[in-house]
Tab-separated table of C-alpha atoms in Angstrom:
chain	number	residue	atom	x	y	z
L	243	MET	CA	30.769	27.041	14.022
L	244	GLU	CA	31.225	25.124	17.285
L	245	LEU	CA	28.216	26.887	18.756
L	246	ILE	CA	26.021	25.844	15.830
L	247	LEU	CA	27.236	22.229	16.038
L	248	GLY	CA	26.507	22.169	19.763
L	249	TYR	CA	22.959	23.403	19.392
L	250	LEU	CA	22.362	21.127	16.411
L	251	GLY	CA	23.556	18.095	18.384
L	252	LEU	CA	21.348	19.007	21.307
L	253	GLY	CA	18.372	19.453	19.005
L	254	LEU	CA	19.023	16.144	17.263
L	255	MET	CA	19.202	14.384	20.604
L	256	LEU	CA	15.749	15.568	21.574
L	257	ALA	CA	14.152	15.390	18.123
L	258	LEU	CA	15.313	11.906	17.140
L	259	ALA	CA	14.330	10.461	20.523
L	260	GLY	CA	10.884	12.040	20.179
L	261	ILE	CA	10.429	10.829	16.599
L	262	GLY	CA	11.373	7.261	17.493
L	263	SER	CA	9.154	7.350	20.547
L	264	SER	CA	6.156	8.486	18.530
L	265	ILE	CA	6.728	5.837	15.843
L	266	GLY	CA	7.155	3.067	18.425
L	267	THR	CA	4.092	4.158	20.368
L	268	THR	CA	2.074	4.259	17.142
L	269	ILE	CA	3.139	0.715	16.229
L	270	ALA	CA	2.151	-0.635	19.643
L	271	GLY	CA	-0.996	1.485	19.760
L	272	ASN	CA	-2.202	0.113	16.438
L	273	ALA	CA	-1.790	-3.429	17.724
L	274	ALA	CA	-3.626	-2.503	20.928
L	275	GLU	CA	-6.511	-0.990	18.974
L	276	GLY	CA	-6.964	-4.189	16.985
L	277	ALA	CA	-6.691	-6.359	20.081
L	278	LEU	CA	-9.205	-4.239	21.999
L	279	LYS	CA	-11.844	-5.015	19.405
L	280	LEU	CA	-11.470	-8.722	20.149
L	281	ASN	CA	-10.714	-8.671	23.890
L	282	ALA	CA	-11.540	-5.476	25.768
L	283	GLU	CA	-10.939	-7.164	29.140
L	284	LYS	CA	-7.158	-6.876	28.740
L	285	SER	CA	-7.193	-3.128	28.056
L	286	SER	CA	-4.850	-2.324	30.961
L	287	SER	CA	-2.194	-4.728	29.649
L	288	TYR	CA	-2.555	-3.293	26.158
L	289	MET	CA	-2.277	0.267	27.458
L	290	ILE	CA	0.894	-0.471	29.444
L	291	LEU	CA	2.567	-2.211	26.509
L	292	SER	CA	1.577	0.506	24.050
L	293	ALA	CA	3.017	3.240	26.306
L	294	MET	CA	6.408	1.589	26.846
L	295	PRO	CA	8.119	3.006	23.715
L	296	ALA	CA	7.438	6.499	25.070
L	297	THR	CA	10.171	5.912	27.660
L	298	GLN	CA	12.812	6.329	24.956
L	299	GLY	CA	11.608	9.879	24.377
L	300	LEU	CA	11.974	10.492	28.110
L	301	TYR	CA	15.539	9.155	28.015
L	302	GLY	CA	16.336	11.570	25.201
L	303	PHE	CA	14.828	14.407	27.221
L	304	VAL	CA	16.840	13.487	30.325
L	305	ALA	CA	20.033	13.373	28.262
L	306	PHE	CA	19.072	16.758	26.789
L	307	LEU	CA	18.698	18.224	30.288
L	308	MET	CA	22.012	16.732	31.405
L	309	TRP	CA	23.872	18.364	28.507
L	310	MET	CA	22.177	21.771	28.812
L	311	GLY	CA	24.832	23.119	31.169
L	312	LYS	CA	27.758	22.445	28.825
L	313	ASP	CA	29.793	25.112	27.074
L	314	PHE	CA	28.448	25.118	23.515
L	315	ALA	CA	31.220	27.310	22.123
L	316	ALA	CA	34.060	25.052	23.318
L	317	ASP	CA	32.426	21.626	23.097
L	318	GLY	CA	30.307	21.999	19.945
L	319	ALA	CA	31.691	19.041	18.002
L	320	GLN	CA	31.492	16.822	21.069
L	321	LEU	CA	27.898	17.880	21.727
L	322	PHE	CA	27.005	17.192	18.108
L	323	GLY	CA	28.490	13.685	18.262
L	324	VAL	CA	26.874	12.808	21.569
L	325	GLY	CA	23.551	14.309	20.519
L	326	LEU	CA	23.481	12.442	17.235
L	327	GLY	CA	24.512	9.184	18.908
L	328	VAL	CA	22.012	9.379	21.745
L	329	GLY	CA	19.253	10.506	19.391
L	330	LEU	CA	19.811	7.650	16.950
L	331	VAL	CA	20.041	5.038	19.702
L	332	CYS	CA	16.830	6.285	21.308
L	333	MET	CA	15.066	6.436	17.938
L	334	PHE	CA	15.970	2.923	16.811
L	335	SER	CA	15.379	1.368	20.227
L	336	ALA	CA	11.956	3.040	20.508
L	337	ILE	CA	10.903	1.692	17.117
L	338	ARG	CA	12.098	-1.813	17.973
L	339	GLN	CA	10.490	-1.583	21.403
L	340	GLY	CA	7.214	-0.660	19.719
L	341	GLN	CA	7.474	-3.738	17.513
L	342	VAL	CA	8.230	-5.986	20.474
L	343	CYS	CA	5.335	-4.512	22.466
L	344	ALA	CA	3.019	-5.006	19.488
L	345	ASN	CA	4.029	-8.671	19.404
L	346	GLY	CA	3.324	-8.876	23.132
L	347	ILE	CA	-0.128	-7.406	22.595
L	348	VAL	CA	-0.835	-9.913	19.851
L	349	GLY	CA	0.411	-12.698	22.120
L	350	ILE	CA	-1.939	-11.645	24.915
L	351	ARG	CA	-4.821	-11.499	22.470
L	352	GLN	CA	-3.996	-14.896	20.951
L	353	GLY	CA	-3.717	-16.390	24.422
L	354	HIS	CA	-7.284	-15.246	24.993
L	355	ASP	CA	-8.339	-16.819	21.678
L	356	VAL	CA	-6.755	-20.147	22.665
L	357	GLN	CA	-8.419	-20.093	26.094
L	358	THR	CA	-11.781	-19.274	24.542
L	359	LYS	CA	-11.519	-22.129	22.012
L	360	THR	CA	-10.545	-24.706	24.634
L	361	LYS	CA	-13.480	-23.773	26.887
L	362	ILE	CA	-16.023	-24.479	24.161
């Protein structure tokens, strides 16, 4: 039973971090797509902001690699708890980071709109 819990925790760590990362990147990417239609000059800023939530998936992967050498038979419950905790934290922070980055993209785009209106 400990072995199953250990592998399940390790899988949750990686899976939840990846799920959150993909959701966060999608949120920011959607905002970047809309902003690109109005201001293609800022594409590098949009690309950087839309890629930032992907870092949470990398953190989950690094944690996964760090825990790979543990004894699954003896530390199964501990691995499950750590895996679930790290996975959930990475998932929720990636989603929130995607929302914050989307707001940053909108802010960059609106700054361009304000500058354009004042020049006229």
